[in-house]
Tab-separated table of C-alpha atoms in Angstrom:
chain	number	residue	atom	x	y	z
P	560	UNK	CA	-69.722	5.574	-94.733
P	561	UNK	CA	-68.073	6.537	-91.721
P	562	UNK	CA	-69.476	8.084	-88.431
P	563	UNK	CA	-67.366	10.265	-86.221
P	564	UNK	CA	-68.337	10.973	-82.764
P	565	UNK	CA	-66.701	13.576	-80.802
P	566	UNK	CA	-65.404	12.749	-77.362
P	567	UNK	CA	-67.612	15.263	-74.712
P	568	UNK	CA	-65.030	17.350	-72.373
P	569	UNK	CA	-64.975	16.753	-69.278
P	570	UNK	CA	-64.498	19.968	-66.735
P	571	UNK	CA	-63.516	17.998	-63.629
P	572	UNK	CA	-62.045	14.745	-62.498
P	573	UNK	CA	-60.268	13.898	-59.896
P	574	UNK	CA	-57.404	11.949	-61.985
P	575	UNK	CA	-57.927	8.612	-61.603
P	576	UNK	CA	-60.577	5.741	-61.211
P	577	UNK	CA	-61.839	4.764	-57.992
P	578	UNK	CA	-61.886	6.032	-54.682
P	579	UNK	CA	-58.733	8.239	-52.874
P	580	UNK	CA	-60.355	8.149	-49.854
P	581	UNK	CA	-61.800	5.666	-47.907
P	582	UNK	CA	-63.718	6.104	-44.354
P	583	UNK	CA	-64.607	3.484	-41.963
P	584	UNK	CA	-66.931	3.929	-38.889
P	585	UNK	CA	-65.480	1.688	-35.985
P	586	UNK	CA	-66.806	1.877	-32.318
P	587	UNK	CA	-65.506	-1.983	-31.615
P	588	UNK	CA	-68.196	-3.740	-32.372
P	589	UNK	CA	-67.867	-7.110	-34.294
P	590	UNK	CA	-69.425	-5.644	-37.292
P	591	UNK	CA	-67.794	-2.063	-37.255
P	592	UNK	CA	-64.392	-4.198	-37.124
P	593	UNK	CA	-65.367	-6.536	-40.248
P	594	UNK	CA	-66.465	-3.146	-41.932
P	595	UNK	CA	-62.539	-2.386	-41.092
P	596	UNK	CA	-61.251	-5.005	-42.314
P	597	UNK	CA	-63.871	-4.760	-45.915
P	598	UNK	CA	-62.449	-1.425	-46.103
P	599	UNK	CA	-58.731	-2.242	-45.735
P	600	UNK	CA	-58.905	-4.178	-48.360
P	601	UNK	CA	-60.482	-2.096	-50.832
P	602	UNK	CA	-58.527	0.282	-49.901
P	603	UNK	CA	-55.160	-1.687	-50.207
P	604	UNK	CA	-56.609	-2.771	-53.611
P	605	UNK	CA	-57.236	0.824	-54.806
P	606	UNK	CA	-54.476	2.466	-53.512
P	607	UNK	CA	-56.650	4.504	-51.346
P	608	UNK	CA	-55.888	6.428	-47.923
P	609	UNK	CA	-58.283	4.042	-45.565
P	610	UNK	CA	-59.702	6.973	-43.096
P	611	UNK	CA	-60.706	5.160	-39.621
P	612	UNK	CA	-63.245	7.317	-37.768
P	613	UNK	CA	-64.069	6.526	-34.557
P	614	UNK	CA	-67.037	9.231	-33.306
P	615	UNK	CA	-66.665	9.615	-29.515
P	616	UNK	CA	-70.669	9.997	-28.547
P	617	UNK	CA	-71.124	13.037	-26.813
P	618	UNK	CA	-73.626	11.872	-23.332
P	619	UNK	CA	-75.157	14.958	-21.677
P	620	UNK	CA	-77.376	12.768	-19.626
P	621	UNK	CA	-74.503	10.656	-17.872
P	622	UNK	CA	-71.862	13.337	-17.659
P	623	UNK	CA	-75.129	15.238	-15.423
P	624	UNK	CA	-74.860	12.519	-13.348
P	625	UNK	CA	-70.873	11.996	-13.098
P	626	UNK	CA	-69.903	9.379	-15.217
P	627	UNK	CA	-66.191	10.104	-16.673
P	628	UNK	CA	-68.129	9.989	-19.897
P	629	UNK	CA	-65.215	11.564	-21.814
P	630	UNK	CA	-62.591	9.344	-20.133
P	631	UNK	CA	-64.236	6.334	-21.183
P	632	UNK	CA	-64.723	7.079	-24.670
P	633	UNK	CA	-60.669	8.542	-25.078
P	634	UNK	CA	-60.367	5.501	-23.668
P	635	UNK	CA	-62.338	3.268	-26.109
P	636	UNK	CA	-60.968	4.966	-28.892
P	637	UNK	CA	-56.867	4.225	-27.806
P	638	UNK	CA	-57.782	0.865	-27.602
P	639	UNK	CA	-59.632	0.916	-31.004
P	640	UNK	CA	-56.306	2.466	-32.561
P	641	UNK	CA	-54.087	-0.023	-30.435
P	642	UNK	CA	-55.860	-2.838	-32.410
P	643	UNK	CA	-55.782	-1.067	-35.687
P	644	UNK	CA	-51.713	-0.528	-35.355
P	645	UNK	CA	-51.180	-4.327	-34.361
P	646	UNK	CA	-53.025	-5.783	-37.202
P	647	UNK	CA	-51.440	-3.753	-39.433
P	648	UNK	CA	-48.206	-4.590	-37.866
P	649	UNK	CA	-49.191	-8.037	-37.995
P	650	UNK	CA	-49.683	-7.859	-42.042
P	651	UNK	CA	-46.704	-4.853	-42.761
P	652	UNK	CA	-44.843	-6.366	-45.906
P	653	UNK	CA	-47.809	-8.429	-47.032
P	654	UNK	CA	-50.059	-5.709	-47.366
P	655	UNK	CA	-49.620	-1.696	-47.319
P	656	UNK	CA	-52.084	-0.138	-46.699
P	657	UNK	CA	-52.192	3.790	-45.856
P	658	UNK	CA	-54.242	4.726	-43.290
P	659	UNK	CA	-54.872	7.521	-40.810
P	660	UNK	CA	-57.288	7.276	-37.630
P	661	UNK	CA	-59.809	10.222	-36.550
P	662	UNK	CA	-62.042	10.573	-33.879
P	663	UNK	CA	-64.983	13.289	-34.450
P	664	UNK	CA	-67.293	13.617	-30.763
P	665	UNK	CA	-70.859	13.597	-31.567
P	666	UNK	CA	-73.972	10.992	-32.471
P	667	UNK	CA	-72.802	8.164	-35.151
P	668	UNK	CA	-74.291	9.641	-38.109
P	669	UNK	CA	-73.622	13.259	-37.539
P	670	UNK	CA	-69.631	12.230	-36.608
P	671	UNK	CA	-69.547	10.007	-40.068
P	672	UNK	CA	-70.961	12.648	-42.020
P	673	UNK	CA	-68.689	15.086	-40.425
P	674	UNK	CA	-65.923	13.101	-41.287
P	675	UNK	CA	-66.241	11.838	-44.837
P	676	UNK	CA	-67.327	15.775	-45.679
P	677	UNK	CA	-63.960	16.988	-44.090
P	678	UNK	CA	-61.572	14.297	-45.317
P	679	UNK	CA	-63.210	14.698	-48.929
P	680	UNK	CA	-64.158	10.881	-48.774
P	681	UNK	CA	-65.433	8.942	-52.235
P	682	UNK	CA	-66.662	6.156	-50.037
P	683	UNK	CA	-68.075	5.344	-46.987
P	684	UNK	CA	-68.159	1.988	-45.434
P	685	UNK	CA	-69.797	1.308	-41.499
P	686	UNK	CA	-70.852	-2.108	-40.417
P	687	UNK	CA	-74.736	-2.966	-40.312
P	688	UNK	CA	-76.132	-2.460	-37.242
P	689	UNK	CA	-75.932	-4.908	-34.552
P	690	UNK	CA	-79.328	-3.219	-32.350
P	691	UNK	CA	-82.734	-4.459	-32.812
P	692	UNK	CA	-84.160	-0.632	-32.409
P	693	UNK	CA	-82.504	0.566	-35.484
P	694	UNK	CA	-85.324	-1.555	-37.475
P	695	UNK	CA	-87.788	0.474	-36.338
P	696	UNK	CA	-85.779	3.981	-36.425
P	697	UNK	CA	-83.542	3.457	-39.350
P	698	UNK	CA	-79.816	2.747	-38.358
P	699	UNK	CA	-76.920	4.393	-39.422
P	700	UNK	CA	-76.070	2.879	-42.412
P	701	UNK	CA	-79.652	3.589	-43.724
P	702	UNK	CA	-79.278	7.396	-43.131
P	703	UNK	CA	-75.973	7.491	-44.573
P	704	UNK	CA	-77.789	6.157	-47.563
P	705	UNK	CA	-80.823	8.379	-47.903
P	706	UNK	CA	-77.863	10.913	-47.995
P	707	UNK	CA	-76.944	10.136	-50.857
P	708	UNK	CA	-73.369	12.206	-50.614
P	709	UNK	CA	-71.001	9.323	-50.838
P	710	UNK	CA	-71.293	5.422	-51.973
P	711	UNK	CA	-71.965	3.484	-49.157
P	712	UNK	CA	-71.352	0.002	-48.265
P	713	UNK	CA	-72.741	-1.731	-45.433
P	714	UNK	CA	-70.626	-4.962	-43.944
P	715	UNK	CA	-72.464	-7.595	-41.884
């Protein structure tokens, strides 16, 4: 005797397996730039467009009181892209990897989620958090996870 089962159609997929688009959270910490270099990787490995997001906190206090908050954060994030272009200069020819760098102004999570929603991410991958606060308040990573909107790795 012999069983047949029909295949169930499928309305929608994207084409292929694995993720298309990757997004990283950097802001130059040790573990935002291991989280980098996690996601270069994968996304080398999968053929994936890595998506480097830099979110450019947005401080209404210290911009009351003067500070060239804006200046310092433009400036943060050129040297967070000049390190990005040598060390992929440093490994052109080894590895390829695509990869385009954003910067979204805002609070951590908001910018991420901001980001992966716009650039129609499949993954999101941030580094875990390096303050002792976010134990108590839940750090980024965690929220992106409650989220539940993308797969989410956290690098430590």
């Amino acid at each position: 005797m012999t069983e047949q089962h029909e295949q169930p159609s499928h309305t929608f997929e994207r084409g292929t397996d694995g993720p298309k688009v990757i997004v990283v959270g950097v802001d130059g910490s040790d573990s935002s730039l291991r989280a980098a270099a996690y996601a270069g990787g994968l996304a080398r490995r999968q053929r994936a467009l890595l998506a480097v997001v830099y979110v450019q906190p947005v401080l209404a206090a210290g911009a009351a009181l003067g500070a060239p908050v804006a200046e310092t954060t433009d400036e943060i994030a050129e040297d967070l892209i000049a390190q990005i272009r040598e060390a992929a200069e440093r490994v052109k020819g080894i590895f390829d990897v695509r990869w385009e760098f954003h910067t979204f102004r805002g609070d951590p999570y908001g910018g991420l989620v901001k980001a992966a929603d716009e650039l129609k991410a499949d993954a999101v991958v941030v580094g875990a958090s390096e303050q002792a606060g976010h134990r108590i308040i839940g750090s980024v990573a965690v929220r992106l996870v409650k989220a539940g909107r993308w797969p989410v790795t956290v690098v430590p």
